């Protein structure tokens, strides 16, 4: 636990440093969601809801992160053996289903964090034997007009510009 606290303190120290004089963000945060962030369906409501929250944080943080010179991206790993998968991992293997490894997830985090071209991406990481490494957020945005209709996508674009112009969704003051 002390190592985790030290790592967090060090990370916060570096994030507080003044913004780089270059135009590109040089600080990076990589959030760890799950394929459950996108697909759900595992039957564990609290887990799926929490991973949807990670995806929401990824999407909602982009504007502020850009202003601060920070790139915020995410990864969405698929099944990785941990204590929460212990109850079914043997049956998973017996079905011939492949799984990630913690080392593979760490490698995916490093790849996303070090790729300076990434801003607002979320990479599906099912790197079982190097099979799947797919960016999901840019793909989703490019398919938005097909998914919800060009007219509604255009309306939502204008609505988002409105909120940006007023500094965000203004909440009422707490009493």
PDB file of C-alpha atoms in Angstrom:
ATOM      1  CA  UNK A   1       0.000   0.000   0.000  1.00  0.00           C
ATOM      2  CA  UNK A   2       2.888   2.365   0.734  1.00  0.00           C
ATOM      3  CA  UNK A   3       4.220   1.806  -2.805  1.00  0.00           C
ATOM      4  CA  UNK A   4       0.846   2.742  -4.285  1.00  0.00           C
ATOM      5  CA  UNK A   5       0.656   5.885  -2.177  1.00  0.00           C
ATOM      6  CA  UNK A   6       4.193   6.860  -3.190  1.00  0.00           C
ATOM      7  CA  UNK A   7       3.369   6.319  -6.867  1.00  0.00           C
ATOM      8  CA  UNK A   8       0.220   8.438  -6.577  1.00  0.00           C
ATOM      9  CA  UNK A   9       2.096  11.234  -4.803  1.00  0.00           C
ATOM     10  CA  UNK A  10       4.799  11.213  -7.465  1.00  0.00           C
ATOM     11  CA  UNK A  11       2.214  11.249 -10.256  1.00  0.00           C
ATOM     12  CA  UNK A  12       0.347  14.156  -8.679  1.00  0.00           C
ATOM     13  CA  UNK A  13       3.613  16.063  -8.263  1.00  0.00           C
ATOM     14  CA  UNK A  14       4.369  15.778 -11.975  1.00  0.00           C
ATOM     15  CA  UNK A  15       0.813  16.602 -13.045  1.00  0.00           C
ATOM     16  CA  UNK A  16       0.970  19.834 -11.017  1.00  0.00           C
ATOM     17  CA  UNK A  17       4.034  21.075 -12.885  1.00  0.00           C
ATOM     18  CA  UNK A  18       3.459  24.018 -15.254  1.00  0.00           C
ATOM     19  CA  UNK A  19       2.128  23.242 -18.692  1.00  0.00           C
ATOM     20  CA  UNK A  20       4.731  22.541 -21.332  1.00  0.00           C
ATOM     21  CA  UNK A  21       5.663  25.376 -23.674  1.00  0.00           C
ATOM     22  CA  UNK A  22       5.055  23.072 -26.629  1.00  0.00           C
ATOM     23  CA  UNK A  23       1.610  22.959 -28.180  1.00  0.00           C
ATOM     24  CA  UNK A  24       1.216  19.230 -27.671  1.00  0.00           C
ATOM     25  CA  UNK A  25       0.271  17.698 -24.337  1.00  0.00           C
ATOM     26  CA  UNK A  26       3.185  15.899 -22.698  1.00  0.00           C
ATOM     27  CA  UNK A  27       1.370  14.606 -19.606  1.00  0.00           C
ATOM     28  CA  UNK A  28      -0.699  11.467 -19.841  1.00  0.00           C
ATOM     29  CA  UNK A  29      -3.336   9.689 -17.777  1.00  0.00           C
ATOM     30  CA  UNK A  30      -4.484   6.230 -18.799  1.00  0.00           C
ATOM     31  CA  UNK A  31      -7.750   5.080 -17.241  1.00  0.00           C
ATOM     32  CA  UNK A  32      -8.444   1.371 -16.922  1.00  0.00           C
ATOM     33  CA  UNK A  33     -11.982   0.462 -17.824  1.00  0.00           C
ATOM     34  CA  UNK A  34     -13.084  -2.887 -19.162  1.00  0.00           C
ATOM     35  CA  UNK A  35     -14.817  -4.368 -22.156  1.00  0.00           C
ATOM     36  CA  UNK A  36     -17.756  -4.160 -19.735  1.00  0.00           C
ATOM     37  CA  UNK A  37     -17.506  -0.366 -20.207  1.00  0.00           C
ATOM     38  CA  UNK A  38     -18.893  -0.992 -23.697  1.00  0.00           C
ATOM     39  CA  UNK A  39     -20.588  -4.373 -23.688  1.00  0.00           C
ATOM     40  CA  UNK A  40     -21.777  -5.101 -20.137  1.00  0.00           C
ATOM     41  CA  UNK A  41     -23.663  -8.346 -19.941  1.00  0.00           C
ATOM     42  CA  UNK A  42     -21.441 -10.127 -17.422  1.00  0.00           C
ATOM     43  CA  UNK A  43     -24.220 -10.226 -14.853  1.00  0.00           C
ATOM     44  CA  UNK A  44     -22.310  -8.169 -12.283  1.00  0.00           C
ATOM     45  CA  UNK A  45     -24.230  -4.906 -12.160  1.00  0.00           C
ATOM     46  CA  UNK A  46     -21.938  -2.993  -9.792  1.00  0.00           C
ATOM     47  CA  UNK A  47     -18.837  -3.894 -11.828  1.00  0.00           C
ATOM     48  CA  UNK A  48     -20.425  -2.954 -15.156  1.00  0.00           C
ATOM     49  CA  UNK A  49     -21.761   0.322 -13.722  1.00  0.00           C
ATOM     50  CA  UNK A  50     -18.346   1.234 -12.305  1.00  0.00           C
ATOM     51  CA  UNK A  51     -16.664   0.540 -15.640  1.00  0.00           C
ATOM     52  CA  UNK A  52     -19.278   2.656 -17.434  1.00  0.00           C
ATOM     53  CA  UNK A  53     -18.267   5.387 -14.967  1.00  0.00           C
ATOM     54  CA  UNK A  54     -14.642   5.084 -16.091  1.00  0.00           C
ATOM     55  CA  UNK A  55     -15.772   5.521 -19.698  1.00  0.00           C
ATOM     56  CA  UNK A  56     -17.860   8.549 -18.708  1.00  0.00           C
ATOM     57  CA  UNK A  57     -14.841  10.058 -16.942  1.00  0.00           C
ATOM     58  CA  UNK A  58     -12.732   9.492 -20.060  1.00  0.00           C
ATOM     59  CA  UNK A  59     -15.257  11.275 -22.266  1.00  0.00           C
ATOM     60  CA  UNK A  60     -16.091  14.083 -19.836  1.00  0.00           C
ATOM     61  CA  UNK A  61     -12.494  14.962 -18.982  1.00  0.00           C
ATOM     62  CA  UNK A  62     -11.277  15.711 -22.502  1.00  0.00           C
ATOM     63  CA  UNK A  63     -11.887  19.461 -22.635  1.00  0.00           C
ATOM     64  CA  UNK A  64     -10.363  20.205 -19.237  1.00  0.00           C
ATOM     65  CA  UNK A  65      -7.470  17.836 -19.890  1.00  0.00           C
ATOM     66  CA  UNK A  66      -6.644  19.566 -23.181  1.00  0.00           C
ATOM     67  CA  UNK A  67      -6.670  22.944 -21.414  1.00  0.00           C
ATOM     68  CA  UNK A  68      -4.202  21.578 -18.847  1.00  0.00           C
ATOM     69  CA  UNK A  69      -1.944  19.958 -21.431  1.00  0.00           C
ATOM     70  CA  UNK A  70      -2.847  16.441 -20.341  1.00  0.00           C
ATOM     71  CA  UNK A  71      -3.779  13.551 -22.604  1.00  0.00           C
ATOM     72  CA  UNK A  72      -6.443  11.307 -21.065  1.00  0.00           C
ATOM     73  CA  UNK A  73      -6.935   7.921 -22.686  1.00  0.00           C
ATOM     74  CA  UNK A  74      -8.188   4.566 -21.554  1.00  0.00           C
ATOM     75  CA  UNK A  75      -7.861   0.889 -22.095  1.00  0.00           C
ATOM     76  CA  UNK A  76     -10.666  -1.635 -21.898  1.00  0.00           C
ATOM     77  CA  UNK A  77      -9.121  -5.030 -21.188  1.00  0.00           C
ATOM     78  CA  UNK A  78     -11.112  -8.208 -21.495  1.00  0.00           C
ATOM     79  CA  UNK A  79     -10.950 -11.062 -19.029  1.00  0.00           C
ATOM     80  CA  UNK A  80      -7.717 -10.946 -17.075  1.00  0.00           C
ATOM     81  CA  UNK A  81      -7.121 -13.521 -14.340  1.00  0.00           C
ATOM     82  CA  UNK A  82      -7.418 -11.833 -10.946  1.00  0.00           C
ATOM     83  CA  UNK A  83      -9.129 -12.613  -7.669  1.00  0.00           C
ATOM     84  CA  UNK A  84     -12.492 -11.506  -9.123  1.00  0.00           C
ATOM     85  CA  UNK A  85     -12.327 -14.106 -11.905  1.00  0.00           C
ATOM     86  CA  UNK A  86     -11.244 -16.979  -9.644  1.00  0.00           C
ATOM     87  CA  UNK A  87     -14.791 -18.339  -9.337  1.00  0.00           C
ATOM     88  CA  UNK A  88     -15.057 -19.184 -13.025  1.00  0.00           C
ATOM     89  CA  UNK A  89     -11.576 -19.037 -14.576  1.00  0.00           C
ATOM     90  CA  UNK A  90     -11.167 -22.810 -14.704  1.00  0.00           C
ATOM     91  CA  UNK A  91     -14.482 -23.264 -16.528  1.00  0.00           C
ATOM     92  CA  UNK A  92     -13.462 -20.390 -18.851  1.00  0.00           C
ATOM     93  CA  UNK A  93     -10.293 -22.272 -19.817  1.00  0.00           C
ATOM     94  CA  UNK A  94     -12.181 -25.558 -20.190  1.00  0.00           C
ATOM     95  CA  UNK A  95     -14.384 -23.854 -22.793  1.00  0.00           C
ATOM     96  CA  UNK A  96     -11.245 -23.032 -24.779  1.00  0.00           C
ATOM     97  CA  UNK A  97     -11.644 -19.300 -24.192  1.00  0.00           C
ATOM     98  CA  UNK A  98      -8.485 -17.245 -24.099  1.00  0.00           C
ATOM     99  CA  UNK A  99      -7.631 -14.650 -21.485  1.00  0.00           C
ATOM    100  CA  UNK A 100      -5.365 -11.666 -21.032  1.00  0.00           C
ATOM    101  CA  UNK A 101      -2.444 -11.607 -18.663  1.00  0.00           C
ATOM    102  CA  UNK A 102      -1.714  -8.835 -16.168  1.00  0.00           C
ATOM    103  CA  UNK A 103       1.577  -8.275 -18.012  1.00  0.00           C
ATOM    104  CA  UNK A 104      -0.277  -7.816 -21.298  1.00  0.00           C
ATOM    105  CA  UNK A 105      -2.601  -5.244 -19.700  1.00  0.00           C
ATOM    106  CA  UNK A 106       0.430  -3.382 -18.310  1.00  0.00           C
ATOM    107  CA  UNK A 107       1.962  -3.373 -21.791  1.00  0.00           C
ATOM    108  CA  UNK A 108      -1.262  -1.973 -23.266  1.00  0.00           C
ATOM    109  CA  UNK A 109      -1.291   0.794 -20.645  1.00  0.00           C
ATOM    110  CA  UNK A 110       2.292   1.695 -21.552  1.00  0.00           C
ATOM    111  CA  UNK A 111       1.565   1.658 -25.299  1.00  0.00           C
ATOM    112  CA  UNK A 112      -1.396   3.999 -24.890  1.00  0.00           C
ATOM    113  CA  UNK A 113       0.365   6.287 -22.412  1.00  0.00           C
ATOM    114  CA  UNK A 114       3.461   6.674 -24.570  1.00  0.00           C
ATOM    115  CA  UNK A 115       1.651   7.263 -27.881  1.00  0.00           C
ATOM    116  CA  UNK A 116       1.590  11.059 -28.031  1.00  0.00           C
ATOM    117  CA  UNK A 117      -0.912  10.994 -30.901  1.00  0.00           C
ATOM    118  CA  UNK A 118      -3.591   9.529 -28.643  1.00  0.00           C
ATOM    119  CA  UNK A 119      -6.055  11.969 -27.051  1.00  0.00           C
ATOM    120  CA  UNK A 120      -9.427  10.692 -25.847  1.00  0.00           C
ATOM    121  CA  UNK A 121      -8.912   7.182 -27.168  1.00  0.00           C
ATOM    122  CA  UNK A 122     -10.016   4.016 -25.466  1.00  0.00           C
ATOM    123  CA  UNK A 123      -8.318   0.878 -26.668  1.00  0.00           C
ATOM    124  CA  UNK A 124     -10.063  -2.462 -26.419  1.00  0.00           C
ATOM    125  CA  UNK A 125      -7.305  -4.705 -25.161  1.00  0.00           C
ATOM    126  CA  UNK A 126      -7.938  -8.346 -25.698  1.00  0.00           C
ATOM    127  CA  UNK A 127      -4.343  -9.002 -26.524  1.00  0.00           C
ATOM    128  CA  UNK A 128      -4.581 -12.731 -26.299  1.00  0.00           C
ATOM    129  CA  UNK A 129      -1.612 -13.812 -28.379  1.00  0.00           C
ATOM    130  CA  UNK A 130      -1.598 -10.324 -29.911  1.00  0.00           C
ATOM    131  CA  UNK A 131      -5.053 -10.728 -31.460  1.00  0.00           C
ATOM    132  CA  UNK A 132      -7.064  -7.622 -30.620  1.00  0.00           C
ATOM    133  CA  UNK A 133      -5.972  -4.059 -29.984  1.00  0.00           C
ATOM    134  CA  UNK A 134      -8.779  -1.819 -31.233  1.00  0.00           C
ATOM    135  CA  UNK A 135      -9.452   1.873 -30.687  1.00  0.00           C
ATOM    136  CA  UNK A 136     -13.123   2.374 -29.800  1.00  0.00           C
ATOM    137  CA  UNK A 137     -13.801   6.068 -29.139  1.00  0.00           C
ATOM    138  CA  UNK A 138     -12.747   7.524 -32.518  1.00  0.00           C
ATOM    139  CA  UNK A 139     -14.549   4.650 -34.225  1.00  0.00           C
ATOM    140  CA  UNK A 140     -17.692   5.387 -32.226  1.00  0.00           C
ATOM    141  CA  UNK A 141     -17.566   9.068 -33.126  1.00  0.00           C
ATOM    142  CA  UNK A 142     -17.127   8.359 -36.840  1.00  0.00           C
ATOM    143  CA  UNK A 143     -20.141   6.030 -36.768  1.00  0.00           C
ATOM    144  CA  UNK A 144     -22.367   8.418 -34.788  1.00  0.00           C
ATOM    145  CA  UNK A 145     -24.316   9.767 -37.810  1.00  0.00           C
ATOM    146  CA  UNK A 146     -25.050   6.213 -38.953  1.00  0.00           C
ATOM    147  CA  UNK A 147     -25.966   5.095 -35.453  1.00  0.00           C
ATOM    148  CA  UNK A 148     -28.253   7.937 -34.346  1.00  0.00           C
ATOM    149  CA  UNK A 149     -28.917   9.626 -37.695  1.00  0.00           C
ATOM    150  CA  UNK A 150     -27.058  12.510 -39.312  1.00  0.00           C
ATOM    151  CA  UNK A 151     -29.698  15.043 -38.239  1.00  0.00           C
ATOM    152  CA  UNK A 152     -29.518  14.112 -34.550  1.00  0.00           C
ATOM    153  CA  UNK A 153     -25.706  13.857 -34.641  1.00  0.00           C
ATOM    154  CA  UNK A 154     -25.599  17.385 -36.078  1.00  0.00           C
ATOM    155  CA  UNK A 155     -27.996  18.632 -33.371  1.00  0.00           C
ATOM    156  CA  UNK A 156     -25.892  17.012 -30.633  1.00  0.00           C
ATOM    157  CA  UNK A 157     -22.768  18.613 -32.100  1.00  0.00           C
ATOM    158  CA  UNK A 158     -24.395  22.048 -31.906  1.00  0.00           C
ATOM    159  CA  UNK A 159     -25.626  21.325 -28.366  1.00  0.00           C
ATOM    160  CA  UNK A 160     -22.118  20.345 -27.238  1.00  0.00           C
ATOM    161  CA  UNK A 161     -20.702  23.544 -28.782  1.00  0.00           C
ATOM    162  CA  UNK A 162     -23.270  25.520 -26.791  1.00  0.00           C
ATOM    163  CA  UNK A 163     -22.155  23.927 -23.531  1.00  0.00           C
ATOM    164  CA  UNK A 164     -18.510  24.565 -24.400  1.00  0.00           C
ATOM    165  CA  UNK A 165     -19.319  28.228 -25.115  1.00  0.00           C
ATOM    166  CA  UNK A 166     -20.859  28.717 -21.650  1.00  0.00           C
ATOM    167  CA  UNK A 167     -18.074  26.893 -19.843  1.00  0.00           C
ATOM    168  CA  UNK A 168     -19.970  23.662 -19.293  1.00  0.00           C
ATOM    169  CA  UNK A 169     -23.281  22.564 -17.883  1.00  0.00           C
ATOM    170  CA  UNK A 170     -23.992  25.053 -15.117  1.00  0.00           C
ATOM    171  CA  UNK A 171     -25.386  23.316 -12.058  1.00  0.00           C
ATOM    172  CA  UNK A 172     -27.560  25.148  -9.523  1.00  0.00           C
ATOM    173  CA  UNK A 173     -25.860  26.265  -6.333  1.00  0.00           C
ATOM    174  CA  UNK A 174     -26.138  23.906  -3.392  1.00  0.00           C
ATOM    175  CA  UNK A 175     -28.165  25.179  -0.467  1.00  0.00           C
TER     176      UNK A 175
END
